[in-house]
Amino acid sequence: MMVTSDEQIERVRELVAAIPPGRVATYGDIAAAAGLSTPRTVGWIMRTDAADLPWHRVLGASGRPAAHLADRQLRLLAAEGVPVADGRVPLRTARHRFD
């Protein structure tokens, strides 16, 4: 069983909050920047503790949102000026890089 520390949860929350409007990051980008071993941990944190964050700016590695969130998420991203084509975001042009 994997244990996620409060510090790791807060770091993920800080990183998600730092994604500017008009940009996106992947679960893997956030995991790497937070020093986590797997993007799944970011997904778990997002599911349990992200209501107050710009959750819509976090996507899977393919640039596609989760199916159950796709319409809402893509609508929110497009409203911020994120390019959306064929149900996905082109990460090459819209990806936020963490320092």
CSV table of C-alpha atoms in Angstrom, one decimal:
chain,number,residue,atom,x,y,z
A,1,MET,CA,0.0,0.0,0.0
A,2,MET,CA,1.3,3.4,-0.9
A,3,VAL,CA,1.1,6.2,1.6
A,4,THR,CA,0.9,9.8,0.4
A,5,SER,CA,2.2,12.4,2.8
A,6,ASP,CA,0.5,15.7,3.5
A,7,GLU,CA,3.5,17.4,2.1
A,8,GLN,CA,3.1,15.5,-1.2
A,9,ILE,CA,-0.6,16.4,-1.4
A,10,GLU,CA,0.2,20.1,-0.7
A,11,ARG,CA,3.0,20.1,-3.4
A,12,VAL,CA,0.6,18.7,-6.0
A,13,ARG,CA,-2.0,21.3,-5.0
A,14,GLU,CA,0.6,24.1,-5.4
A,15,LEU,CA,1.6,22.8,-8.8
A,16,VAL,CA,-1.9,22.5,-10.1
A,17,ALA,CA,-2.7,26.0,-8.7
A,18,ALA,CA,0.4,27.4,-10.6
A,19,ILE,CA,-0.8,26.3,-14.0
A,20,PRO,CA,-1.7,29.6,-15.7
A,21,PRO,CA,-5.0,30.1,-17.6
A,22,GLY,CA,-4.5,29.1,-21.2
A,23,ARG,CA,-2.0,26.3,-20.4
A,24,VAL,CA,-2.3,22.7,-19.3
A,25,ALA,CA,-0.1,20.0,-17.6
A,26,THR,CA,-0.3,16.3,-17.6
A,27,TYR,CA,-0.6,14.1,-14.5
A,28,GLY,CA,2.9,12.9,-15.3
A,29,ASP,CA,4.3,16.4,-15.5
A,30,ILE,CA,2.9,17.1,-12.1
A,31,ALA,CA,4.1,13.8,-10.6
A,32,ALA,CA,7.6,14.5,-11.9
A,33,ALA,CA,7.7,18.1,-10.6
A,34,ALA,CA,6.4,16.9,-7.2
A,35,GLY,CA,8.9,14.0,-7.0
A,36,LEU,CA,6.1,11.3,-7.0
A,37,SER,CA,6.8,7.9,-8.4
A,38,THR,CA,3.6,7.7,-10.5
A,39,PRO,CA,1.0,9.9,-12.2
A,40,ARG,CA,-1.7,7.8,-10.6
A,41,THR,CA,-0.9,9.5,-7.2
A,42,VAL,CA,-1.7,12.9,-8.8
A,43,GLY,CA,-5.0,11.4,-10.1
A,44,TRP,CA,-5.9,10.2,-6.7
A,45,ILE,CA,-5.1,13.6,-5.1
A,46,MET,CA,-7.1,15.4,-7.8
A,47,ARG,CA,-10.1,13.1,-7.2
A,48,THR,CA,-10.1,13.6,-3.5
A,49,ASP,CA,-8.8,17.2,-3.0
A,50,ALA,CA,-9.0,19.5,-6.0
A,51,ALA,CA,-12.5,21.1,-6.0
A,52,ASP,CA,-10.9,24.5,-5.3
A,53,LEU,CA,-8.2,24.1,-7.9
A,54,PRO,CA,-8.1,24.7,-11.7
A,55,TRP,CA,-8.5,20.9,-12.2
A,56,HIS,CA,-9.6,21.4,-15.8
A,57,ARG,CA,-6.0,22.3,-16.7
A,58,VAL,CA,-4.7,18.8,-15.9
A,59,LEU,CA,-4.9,16.1,-18.6
A,60,GLY,CA,-3.7,12.7,-19.4
A,61,ALA,CA,-0.5,12.1,-21.4
A,62,SER,CA,-2.5,12.0,-24.7
A,63,GLY,CA,-3.9,15.5,-24.2
A,64,ARG,CA,-7.4,14.0,-23.7
A,65,PRO,CA,-9.5,14.6,-20.7
A,66,ALA,CA,-11.2,11.8,-18.8
A,67,ALA,CA,-14.3,10.6,-20.7
A,68,HIS,CA,-16.7,11.5,-17.9
A,69,LEU,CA,-15.3,15.1,-17.7
A,70,ALA,CA,-14.5,15.7,-21.4
A,71,ASP,CA,-17.3,18.0,-22.4
A,72,ARG,CA,-17.1,20.2,-19.4
A,73,GLN,CA,-13.3,20.2,-19.2
A,74,LEU,CA,-12.8,21.0,-22.9
A,75,ARG,CA,-15.3,23.8,-22.7
A,76,LEU,CA,-13.5,25.4,-19.7
A,77,LEU,CA,-10.1,25.1,-21.5
A,78,ALA,CA,-11.4,26.5,-24.8
A,79,ALA,CA,-12.9,29.5,-22.8
A,80,GLU,CA,-9.3,30.2,-21.5
A,81,GLY,CA,-7.9,30.1,-25.0
A,82,VAL,CA,-6.4,26.6,-24.9
A,83,PRO,CA,-6.5,25.1,-28.4
A,84,VAL,CA,-8.7,22.1,-28.6
A,85,ALA,CA,-8.9,19.9,-31.7
A,86,ASP,CA,-10.7,16.6,-32.1
A,87,GLY,CA,-11.4,16.2,-28.4
A,88,ARG,CA,-7.8,16.8,-27.3
A,89,VAL,CA,-5.4,19.5,-26.5
A,90,PRO,CA,-2.1,19.7,-28.5
A,91,LEU,CA,0.4,19.4,-25.7
A,92,ARG,CA,3.2,20.7,-27.9
A,93,THR,CA,1.6,24.1,-27.9
A,94,ALA,CA,-0.4,24.3,-24.7
A,95,ARG,CA,1.8,22.5,-22.1
A,96,HIS,CA,3.0,24.4,-19.1
A,97,ARG,CA,6.6,23.7,-18.0
A,98,PHE,CA,7.3,23.7,-14.3
A,99,ASP,CA,10.6,25.2,-13.2
